[in-house]
C-alpha cells in the first residue's frame, strides 16, 4: 500500500523531470510520516550506496517503527562530529515517550503544524534540536532542500510527526590541506595557498582581513553541480556599482555546471572574445586580501583553488604579490623587466624575421655578416624557419605539461639535443634562430600571469606572419590594432589600459614603479570606491634624535 | 552615437600628435633656406590667431560641434552644403596622408611592395581605430604619446651627440629681409600644419571639463610651434639649406647620417615607424571628422560610413599619377586655394554669423 502510494506520488514527478531536464522540479514538503519521507529520499537519490540512512526506534514503546532517522552521504561529512551527533540522536530517540506509529495509520492533519505531542510535552524534533551539539542547525521544509543539504555535506535528522527536517552542516571527508601554491610561488611571503574547499578559502581571507566590513555573499550556481560561489569585497572600499555589476552578472549565469573558476570567468568577463584576460585569477590568499584592499571584488568558487579578481587593468598582470614583500627598488626593476620581457615575448621573433628579411640595414656590418654566414646554408626562409621552431617549442612545452613525470628527462633530451643542437648542426636551422626562439620562450615565462602569457603566445604568431610578409611596416600594422584594442577594453567599467590611458597620476605610484610602502598614501583611482585613503601621510621612518645622539656618543666613548 | 566624454588632457595630447603628425616629414619653409625657423615661428604666431578663431567659435556655443554649428546658424540648406564641403575637405586631407604613407613606405621600408597594398593596410588599421568609440582614438594617443616623445628626444640627443650639427648653416640670418618668399612660406605653413586644427572643432564639444581648456590648448600649441621650428631647423643644420630643401624626406636623411659604428648604423628604418604613427594619428582624426560629419548630415550612424568613405578615400589617394604631382598638388596648389577656405574663411564666416544672429539664436 505504501509502495502504491509512493508510485502515485513519484510517477508524474519523474515524467516532469524528464521533460525539463536541468530545471529544478517542483519541491515536495517533508512528509509527517517518517517512513514515507525516508522512502522518498531513498528513491530520489536512486538508492545510491553512499547515501546512508538509519532509523532509531524508541525503547519506551513497543513499536518497530522508527521515531527518528538520520541520513548523510558517506565521505562528505566529518566522521568525528557525525559520531557525536548520532549519539545525541540515539539518546533522544531512546528517551522519547512517543511511539512509532503505524505508517498507514491516521491521516496527517494538514492544518496543524506542531503536531505529535501526545503527552503534551515537546516533540521528538524539539528534543532533538535541543540536544544536538551544534550551533549551525537549520530547518528544512522540503525534500529537495533536504537532498541539497545532504549532498553538500550535512547530516539531516528526520523525526516522525514533524513536517520539517533538521540539518547540521559538518562537511568533512578527505580534502587537500592548505599547501604552498604551485602556480605562484614566492621566495619571501606567506606560503599558504587556497584549497578546493570554499569554507577553507573564505577562512584564509578572513584571517588576513579581520574587519566586519569584509562581506562574502554565497550563492549556488549550476543545476547539477550546485557549486557554491562567494562574492567577496570590503564594504566601503569596493565601488558599490562594481559590486552590483558582479552580482548581476553572476546571478544571470544559467548553467548546469560550474567546475572551475574559468566557467565563471568566461561567463562574466567584459570582452569574451578578446585574447586579453579582463579578469585575473590567483591562488594566493594574500594576493586576494591585497586586491580587496585596493577595492577589487573577489569571486571564490568551491572546488577550485583559483579565485577571480575584478576589475583589473592591463598592468596588474605584470605585478606579483612578492613585489610588496621585497625592497621597492628591486620590485620596480622587476616590474620594468617584466614589461620588457612581455615585449620580447611578443615581438622578438617577428623583429628577427623583419630585420633579416627586409631591413638588414639596421644591423651593424659585423653582425650582419655573422647572421648572413649562419643563414647561408639554411634551406627555409626566415619566416618559415621561425614558424617551425616556434611550433616545435609549443609542442615540446605541451608534451612537457601532459607527460608522466618519469619520462620528463627523455623529453628534455629530445627537445634540447635532437631538435636544438642537431637541427643546427644539420644546417636545417640557423643557430641564431634557436637563440631567438629559446629566449622568447623563457621571456614568456617571466610574465606572472598565465592568462597574459597565453595571450602573448597567440598574438606572436600573427605578428610573425605580418613581419614575414611586410617587415617592420607589418609589425607596426599589427601592433597598432593591438594597442587600440587594449585601450578600448574595459573591465567592469574600469579602463583596461589605465593609468596610462586615461592617465591617472596618483596610480603611477604602484604601476611601473613601486614606491616604498610608506609612500602609498591612497588606493588606486577608478578601482577603489569612496574610502580612498590607505594610510596616514608622511610616514617616512621616524628616527629618534636621542638614538642618533647616543649611538654617536657611544661610538666616541668606547675607544677612550 | 554615444556621447563618450574625453578629458581635456587627452584632447591636448591628441592635438600635439596631430600637429607634429606628418609635419616633420617635409622641410617646412624650405623656400627661405636657413631662415626656415623664422618662417615657422611667424606662421605659428599667425596660426595661433586661426586657432583662437576656432576656439572662439567653440566658446560661443560649447555644446555643438562644427557640423551642428553650421546647421544651426546657417540654416539647414546652406549649413548642409558647407558641411558636405567640410566632409570632402577632411576626406581629401585623409587621402593625401594615405598617399604620403604609401609613398613613404615605398621609399624607405618596402621598396618592392606595390603602393596600393601598403595603403590598403594603412587604411584598414586607421579604419579599425575609427570604428571604435572616438574616445578610443584619443586614448590611443595617450598610450602612444610617451613613445613618440621618447623617440623624438632620443633622436635629438643622438643628433647632437654625433656632432653633425653645423651652426654656421644658420647664417646669414634674413639676408634678403622679409620679402615675398617669406610671406609665401608663412602662408603655406599656416595652411599646413597649423590651420588643420579646424578638424578639432568636431572634437572640442566632447571635453568633459571646460575649465582652462583654452589656456592649455594655447600653451601646448606654442610648445608645438617651438618644437616644429626646432626639429625643422635640425635638418637644415645637419644637411645645409640647399640639400635640405632638395631632399624628399630631409629628416630621414638626417637620421641616416647618424652612425654609431658597431651599434647603430642605420636608424632611419626605426624612425620611419615613428613618422608612420604621426601620419596615422592625422588620418584617424580626419577620418573621424569626416564620418562624424556624414552622420550629422545624413543621420545614419557613423560606423556605417566608414567603409564607403574609406573606399572613396582610397580611390582619391591615387588621383595623382606620381609622387611629384602629388607633392606639387599638395604643397603648391591646395595650400593657397582650398585649405584657407576651410581653415579660415568659413570659420570666420561662421563666427560672424554667430555674432550677428546672437540675439535670434541662443547657444544650445
PDB file of C-alpha atoms in Angstrom, chain B residues 9-209:
ATOM      1  CA  UNK B   9      44.450  66.442 -21.277  1.00  0.00           C
ATOM      2  CA  UNK B  10      43.618  63.726 -23.785  1.00  0.00           C
ATOM      3  CA  UNK B  11      42.495  66.292 -26.325  1.00  0.00           C
ATOM      4  CA  UNK B  12      45.624  68.371 -25.796  1.00  0.00           C
ATOM      5  CA  UNK B  13      47.863  65.326 -26.268  1.00  0.00           C
ATOM      6  CA  UNK B  14      45.994  64.395 -29.415  1.00  0.00           C
ATOM      7  CA  UNK B  15      46.325  67.942 -30.708  1.00  0.00           C
ATOM      8  CA  UNK B  16      50.084  67.721 -30.206  1.00  0.00           C
ATOM      9  CA  UNK B  17      50.293  64.381 -32.012  1.00  0.00           C
ATOM     10  CA  UNK B  18      48.092  65.716 -34.778  1.00  0.00           C
ATOM     11  CA  UNK B  19      50.182  68.830 -35.307  1.00  0.00           C
ATOM     12  CA  UNK B  20      53.504  67.016 -35.239  1.00  0.00           C
ATOM     13  CA  UNK B  21      51.962  64.231 -37.342  1.00  0.00           C
ATOM     14  CA  UNK B  22      53.323  64.409 -40.853  1.00  0.00           C
ATOM     15  CA  UNK B  23      54.851  67.875 -40.489  1.00  0.00           C
ATOM     16  CA  UNK B  24      58.311  66.579 -39.671  1.00  0.00           C
ATOM     17  CA  UNK B  25      58.237  64.526 -42.859  1.00  0.00           C
ATOM     18  CA  UNK B  26      58.843  67.548 -45.095  1.00  0.00           C
ATOM     19  CA  UNK B  27      61.072  70.545 -44.781  1.00  0.00           C
ATOM     20  CA  UNK B  28      58.853  73.460 -43.840  1.00  0.00           C
ATOM     21  CA  UNK B  29      59.790  76.861 -45.142  1.00  0.00           C
ATOM     22  CA  UNK B  30      62.409  75.463 -47.500  1.00  0.00           C
ATOM     23  CA  UNK B  31      61.889  78.423 -49.798  1.00  0.00           C
ATOM     24  CA  UNK B  32      63.648  80.784 -47.417  1.00  0.00           C
ATOM     25  CA  UNK B  33      66.576  78.409 -46.865  1.00  0.00           C
ATOM     26  CA  UNK B  34      68.258  78.785 -43.492  1.00  0.00           C
ATOM     27  CA  UNK B  35      65.592  81.204 -42.307  1.00  0.00           C
ATOM     28  CA  UNK B  36      63.030  78.436 -42.189  1.00  0.00           C
ATOM     29  CA  UNK B  37      62.774  78.705 -38.428  1.00  0.00           C
ATOM     30  CA  UNK B  38      61.692  82.342 -38.721  1.00  0.00           C
ATOM     31  CA  UNK B  39      59.020  81.293 -41.182  1.00  0.00           C
ATOM     32  CA  UNK B  40      57.820  78.533 -38.852  1.00  0.00           C
ATOM     33  CA  UNK B  41      57.675  80.841 -35.857  1.00  0.00           C
ATOM     34  CA  UNK B  42      55.935  83.555 -37.851  1.00  0.00           C
ATOM     35  CA  UNK B  43      53.427  81.067 -39.203  1.00  0.00           C
ATOM     36  CA  UNK B  44      52.987  79.722 -35.685  1.00  0.00           C
ATOM     37  CA  UNK B  45      52.013  83.183 -34.499  1.00  0.00           C
ATOM     38  CA  UNK B  46      49.596  83.586 -37.397  1.00  0.00           C
ATOM     39  CA  UNK B  47      48.279  80.093 -36.834  1.00  0.00           C
ATOM     40  CA  UNK B  48      47.622  80.995 -33.228  1.00  0.00           C
ATOM     41  CA  UNK B  49      45.144  83.576 -34.468  1.00  0.00           C
ATOM     42  CA  UNK B  50      43.425  80.932 -36.579  1.00  0.00           C
ATOM     43  CA  UNK B  51      43.323  78.584 -33.605  1.00  0.00           C
ATOM     44  CA  UNK B  52      41.935  81.370 -31.440  1.00  0.00           C
ATOM     45  CA  UNK B  53      39.218  81.939 -34.032  1.00  0.00           C
ATOM     46  CA  UNK B  54      38.299  78.249 -33.834  1.00  0.00           C
ATOM     47  CA  UNK B  55      38.331  78.335 -30.046  1.00  0.00           C
ATOM     48  CA  UNK B  56      36.221  81.485 -30.031  1.00  0.00           C
ATOM     49  CA  UNK B  57      33.622  79.704 -32.142  1.00  0.00           C
ATOM     50  CA  UNK B  58      33.722  76.825 -29.710  1.00  0.00           C
ATOM     51  CA  UNK B  59      33.426  79.120 -26.703  1.00  0.00           C
ATOM     52  CA  UNK B  60      30.328  80.843 -28.046  1.00  0.00           C
ATOM     53  CA  UNK B  61      28.429  77.584 -28.274  1.00  0.00           C
ATOM     54  CA  UNK B  62      30.450  74.930 -26.473  1.00  0.00           C
ATOM     55  CA  UNK B  63      27.981  72.077 -26.801  1.00  0.00           C
ATOM     56  CA  UNK B  64      27.810  71.888 -30.574  1.00  0.00           C
ATOM     57  CA  UNK B  65      30.417  70.588 -32.976  1.00  0.00           C
ATOM     58  CA  UNK B  66      31.421  72.082 -36.290  1.00  0.00           C
ATOM     59  CA  UNK B  67      28.646  70.478 -38.308  1.00  0.00           C
ATOM     60  CA  UNK B  68      25.875  71.237 -35.849  1.00  0.00           C
ATOM     61  CA  UNK B  69      27.073  74.827 -35.612  1.00  0.00           C
ATOM     62  CA  UNK B  70      26.820  75.328 -39.362  1.00  0.00           C
ATOM     63  CA  UNK B  71      23.460  73.654 -39.375  1.00  0.00           C
ATOM     64  CA  UNK B  72      22.184  75.779 -36.538  1.00  0.00           C
ATOM     65  CA  UNK B  73      23.492  79.169 -37.548  1.00  0.00           C
ATOM     66  CA  UNK B  74      23.448  78.936 -41.321  1.00  0.00           C
ATOM     67  CA  UNK B  75      20.155  77.141 -41.702  1.00  0.00           C
ATOM     68  CA  UNK B  76      19.627  73.604 -42.936  1.00  0.00           C
ATOM     69  CA  UNK B  77      20.310  74.235 -46.631  1.00  0.00           C
ATOM     70  CA  UNK B  78      23.372  76.436 -46.549  1.00  0.00           C
ATOM     71  CA  UNK B  79      24.642  74.580 -43.497  1.00  0.00           C
ATOM     72  CA  UNK B  80      24.398  71.218 -45.195  1.00  0.00           C
ATOM     73  CA  UNK B  81      26.249  72.488 -48.251  1.00  0.00           C
ATOM     74  CA  UNK B  82      29.064  73.793 -46.069  1.00  0.00           C
ATOM     75  CA  UNK B  83      29.053  70.608 -44.017  1.00  0.00           C
ATOM     76  CA  UNK B  84      29.408  68.481 -47.134  1.00  0.00           C
ATOM     77  CA  UNK B  85      32.266  70.719 -48.138  1.00  0.00           C
ATOM     78  CA  UNK B  86      33.974  70.127 -44.811  1.00  0.00           C
ATOM     79  CA  UNK B  87      33.446  66.380 -45.096  1.00  0.00           C
ATOM     80  CA  UNK B  88      35.027  66.425 -48.543  1.00  0.00           C
ATOM     81  CA  UNK B  89      37.892  68.518 -47.192  1.00  0.00           C
ATOM     82  CA  UNK B  90      38.561  66.151 -44.298  1.00  0.00           C
ATOM     83  CA  UNK B  91      38.326  63.128 -46.568  1.00  0.00           C
ATOM     84  CA  UNK B  92      40.713  64.701 -49.058  1.00  0.00           C
ATOM     85  CA  UNK B  93      43.201  65.543 -46.319  1.00  0.00           C
ATOM     86  CA  UNK B  94      42.964  61.936 -45.187  1.00  0.00           C
ATOM     87  CA  UNK B  95      43.525  60.641 -48.699  1.00  0.00           C
ATOM     88  CA  UNK B  96      46.591  62.867 -49.083  1.00  0.00           C
ATOM     89  CA  UNK B  97      48.042  61.469 -45.879  1.00  0.00           C
ATOM     90  CA  UNK B  98      47.288  57.970 -47.079  1.00  0.00           C
ATOM     91  CA  UNK B  99      49.231  58.601 -50.251  1.00  0.00           C
ATOM     92  CA  UNK B 100      52.087  60.096 -48.213  1.00  0.00           C
ATOM     93  CA  UNK B 101      52.123  56.997 -46.097  1.00  0.00           C
ATOM     94  CA  UNK B 102      52.201  54.681 -49.092  1.00  0.00           C
ATOM     95  CA  UNK B 103      54.962  56.636 -50.785  1.00  0.00           C
ATOM     96  CA  UNK B 104      56.951  56.860 -47.572  1.00  0.00           C
ATOM     97  CA  UNK B 105      56.739  53.096 -47.120  1.00  0.00           C
ATOM     98  CA  UNK B 106      57.879  52.528 -50.669  1.00  0.00           C
ATOM     99  CA  UNK B 107      60.775  54.946 -50.324  1.00  0.00           C
ATOM    100  CA  UNK B 108      62.030  53.569 -47.030  1.00  0.00           C
ATOM    101  CA  UNK B 109      60.861  50.198 -45.806  1.00  0.00           C
ATOM    102  CA  UNK B 110      59.327  48.198 -48.600  1.00  0.00           C
ATOM    103  CA  UNK B 111      60.691  49.295 -51.979  1.00  0.00           C
ATOM    104  CA  UNK B 112      59.447  46.143 -53.679  1.00  0.00           C
ATOM    105  CA  UNK B 113      55.859  46.181 -52.471  1.00  0.00           C
ATOM    106  CA  UNK B 114      53.068  47.720 -54.509  1.00  0.00           C
ATOM    107  CA  UNK B 115      51.902  51.006 -53.033  1.00  0.00           C
ATOM    108  CA  UNK B 116      48.240  50.036 -53.033  1.00  0.00           C
ATOM    109  CA  UNK B 117      48.927  47.127 -50.681  1.00  0.00           C
ATOM    110  CA  UNK B 118      50.576  49.272 -48.022  1.00  0.00           C
ATOM    111  CA  UNK B 119      47.951  51.986 -48.495  1.00  0.00           C
ATOM    112  CA  UNK B 120      45.171  49.444 -48.121  1.00  0.00           C
ATOM    113  CA  UNK B 121      46.688  48.014 -44.937  1.00  0.00           C
ATOM    114  CA  UNK B 122      47.144  51.502 -43.544  1.00  0.00           C
ATOM    115  CA  UNK B 123      43.560  52.335 -44.367  1.00  0.00           C
ATOM    116  CA  UNK B 124      42.375  49.184 -42.609  1.00  0.00           C
ATOM    117  CA  UNK B 125      44.410  49.941 -39.493  1.00  0.00           C
ATOM    118  CA  UNK B 126      43.125  53.528 -39.386  1.00  0.00           C
ATOM    119  CA  UNK B 127      39.545  52.466 -40.094  1.00  0.00           C
ATOM    120  CA  UNK B 128      39.797  49.953 -37.271  1.00  0.00           C
ATOM    121  CA  UNK B 129      40.767  52.751 -34.903  1.00  0.00           C
ATOM    122  CA  UNK B 130      37.915  54.951 -36.101  1.00  0.00           C
ATOM    123  CA  UNK B 131      35.483  52.034 -35.843  1.00  0.00           C
ATOM    124  CA  UNK B 132      35.765  52.087 -32.059  1.00  0.00           C
ATOM    125  CA  UNK B 133      34.208  54.767 -29.997  1.00  0.00           C
ATOM    126  CA  UNK B 134      36.096  58.009 -30.668  1.00  0.00           C
ATOM    127  CA  UNK B 135      37.226  58.069 -27.081  1.00  0.00           C
ATOM    128  CA  UNK B 136      39.436  55.149 -28.085  1.00  0.00           C
ATOM    129  CA  UNK B 137      41.316  57.192 -30.657  1.00  0.00           C
ATOM    130  CA  UNK B 138      42.082  59.796 -28.014  1.00  0.00           C
ATOM    131  CA  UNK B 139      43.150  57.115 -25.539  1.00  0.00           C
ATOM    132  CA  UNK B 140      45.365  55.564 -28.200  1.00  0.00           C
ATOM    133  CA  UNK B 141      47.007  58.948 -28.452  1.00  0.00           C
ATOM    134  CA  UNK B 142      47.611  58.871 -24.712  1.00  0.00           C
ATOM    135  CA  UNK B 143      49.084  55.382 -24.961  1.00  0.00           C
ATOM    136  CA  UNK B 144      51.458  56.194 -27.820  1.00  0.00           C
ATOM    137  CA  UNK B 145      52.378  59.712 -26.734  1.00  0.00           C
ATOM    138  CA  UNK B 146      55.215  58.591 -24.405  1.00  0.00           C
ATOM    139  CA  UNK B 147      56.721  56.522 -27.226  1.00  0.00           C
ATOM    140  CA  UNK B 148      56.613  59.487 -29.607  1.00  0.00           C
ATOM    141  CA  UNK B 149      58.098  61.865 -27.057  1.00  0.00           C
ATOM    142  CA  UNK B 150      60.848  59.428 -26.102  1.00  0.00           C
ATOM    143  CA  UNK B 151      61.702  58.758 -29.751  1.00  0.00           C
ATOM    144  CA  UNK B 152      61.999  62.415 -30.660  1.00  0.00           C
ATOM    145  CA  UNK B 153      64.048  63.121 -27.542  1.00  0.00           C
ATOM    146  CA  UNK B 154      66.432  60.267 -28.312  1.00  0.00           C
ATOM    147  CA  UNK B 155      66.633  61.433 -31.907  1.00  0.00           C
ATOM    148  CA  UNK B 156      67.543  64.986 -30.918  1.00  0.00           C
ATOM    149  CA  UNK B 157      70.014  63.713 -28.366  1.00  0.00           C
ATOM    150  CA  UNK B 158      71.881  61.422 -30.756  1.00  0.00           C
ATOM    151  CA  UNK B 159      71.981  64.052 -33.491  1.00  0.00           C
ATOM    152  CA  UNK B 160      73.662  66.422 -31.064  1.00  0.00           C
ATOM    153  CA  UNK B 161      75.958  63.703 -29.719  1.00  0.00           C
ATOM    154  CA  UNK B 162      77.055  62.571 -33.147  1.00  0.00           C
ATOM    155  CA  UNK B 163      78.438  66.002 -33.895  1.00  0.00           C
ATOM    156  CA  UNK B 164      76.573  66.520 -37.147  1.00  0.00           C
ATOM    157  CA  UNK B 165      75.266  69.941 -36.248  1.00  0.00           C
ATOM    158  CA  UNK B 166      76.754  72.821 -38.187  1.00  0.00           C
ATOM    159  CA  UNK B 167      75.668  76.046 -36.599  1.00  0.00           C
ATOM    160  CA  UNK B 168      77.155  78.020 -39.466  1.00  0.00           C
ATOM    161  CA  UNK B 169      74.279  76.772 -41.624  1.00  0.00           C
ATOM    162  CA  UNK B 170      72.063  79.170 -39.697  1.00  0.00           C
ATOM    163  CA  UNK B 171      73.899  82.176 -41.107  1.00  0.00           C
ATOM    164  CA  UNK B 172      73.263  84.628 -42.581  1.00  0.00           C
ATOM    165  CA  UNK B 173      70.022  85.473 -40.856  1.00  0.00           C
ATOM    166  CA  UNK B 174      67.466  87.177 -43.061  1.00  0.00           C
ATOM    167  CA  UNK B 175      69.949  88.111 -45.757  1.00  0.00           C
ATOM    168  CA  UNK B 176      67.114  89.302 -48.011  1.00  0.00           C
ATOM    169  CA  UNK B 177      64.937  90.764 -45.283  1.00  0.00           C
ATOM    170  CA  UNK B 178      61.261  89.935 -45.023  1.00  0.00           C
ATOM    171  CA  UNK B 179      60.212  89.535 -48.635  1.00  0.00           C
ATOM    172  CA  UNK B 180      57.586  87.807 -50.737  1.00  0.00           C
ATOM    173  CA  UNK B 181      59.282  84.413 -50.422  1.00  0.00           C
ATOM    174  CA  UNK B 182      58.956  84.611 -46.660  1.00  0.00           C
ATOM    175  CA  UNK B 183      55.300  85.648 -46.902  1.00  0.00           C
ATOM    176  CA  UNK B 184      54.603  82.739 -49.228  1.00  0.00           C
ATOM    177  CA  UNK B 185      56.271  80.255 -46.877  1.00  0.00           C
ATOM    178  CA  UNK B 186      54.365  81.640 -43.918  1.00  0.00           C
ATOM    179  CA  UNK B 187      51.083  81.291 -45.801  1.00  0.00           C
ATOM    180  CA  UNK B 188      51.930  77.714 -46.706  1.00  0.00           C
ATOM    181  CA  UNK B 189      52.752  76.933 -43.090  1.00  0.00           C
ATOM    182  CA  UNK B 190      49.540  78.460 -41.788  1.00  0.00           C
ATOM    183  CA  UNK B 191      47.597  76.110 -44.043  1.00  0.00           C
ATOM    184  CA  UNK B 192      49.795  73.145 -43.257  1.00  0.00           C
ATOM    185  CA  UNK B 193      50.110  72.161 -40.468  1.00  0.00           C
ATOM    186  CA  UNK B 194      48.783  74.912 -38.219  1.00  0.00           C
ATOM    187  CA  UNK B 195      45.400  75.643 -39.825  1.00  0.00           C
ATOM    188  CA  UNK B 196      44.492  71.961 -39.965  1.00  0.00           C
ATOM    189  CA  UNK B 197      43.400  72.169 -36.348  1.00  0.00           C
ATOM    190  CA  UNK B 198      39.993  73.098 -37.761  1.00  0.00           C
ATOM    191  CA  UNK B 199      39.123  69.394 -37.580  1.00  0.00           C
ATOM    192  CA  UNK B 200      39.307  69.622 -33.797  1.00  0.00           C
ATOM    193  CA  UNK B 201      36.205  71.832 -33.860  1.00  0.00           C
ATOM    194  CA  UNK B 202      34.445  68.489 -34.248  1.00  0.00           C
ATOM    195  CA  UNK B 203      36.025  67.214 -31.034  1.00  0.00           C
ATOM    196  CA  UNK B 204      36.070  70.217 -28.692  1.00  0.00           C
ATOM    197  CA  UNK B 205      32.471  69.612 -27.512  1.00  0.00           C
ATOM    198  CA  UNK B 206      33.488  66.184 -26.210  1.00  0.00           C
ATOM    199  CA  UNK B 207      35.645  67.644 -23.476  1.00  0.00           C
ATOM    200  CA  UNK B 208      34.439  66.799 -20.014  1.00  0.00           C
ATOM    201  CA  UNK B 209      35.698  69.775 -18.039  1.00  0.00           C
TER     202      UNK B 209
END
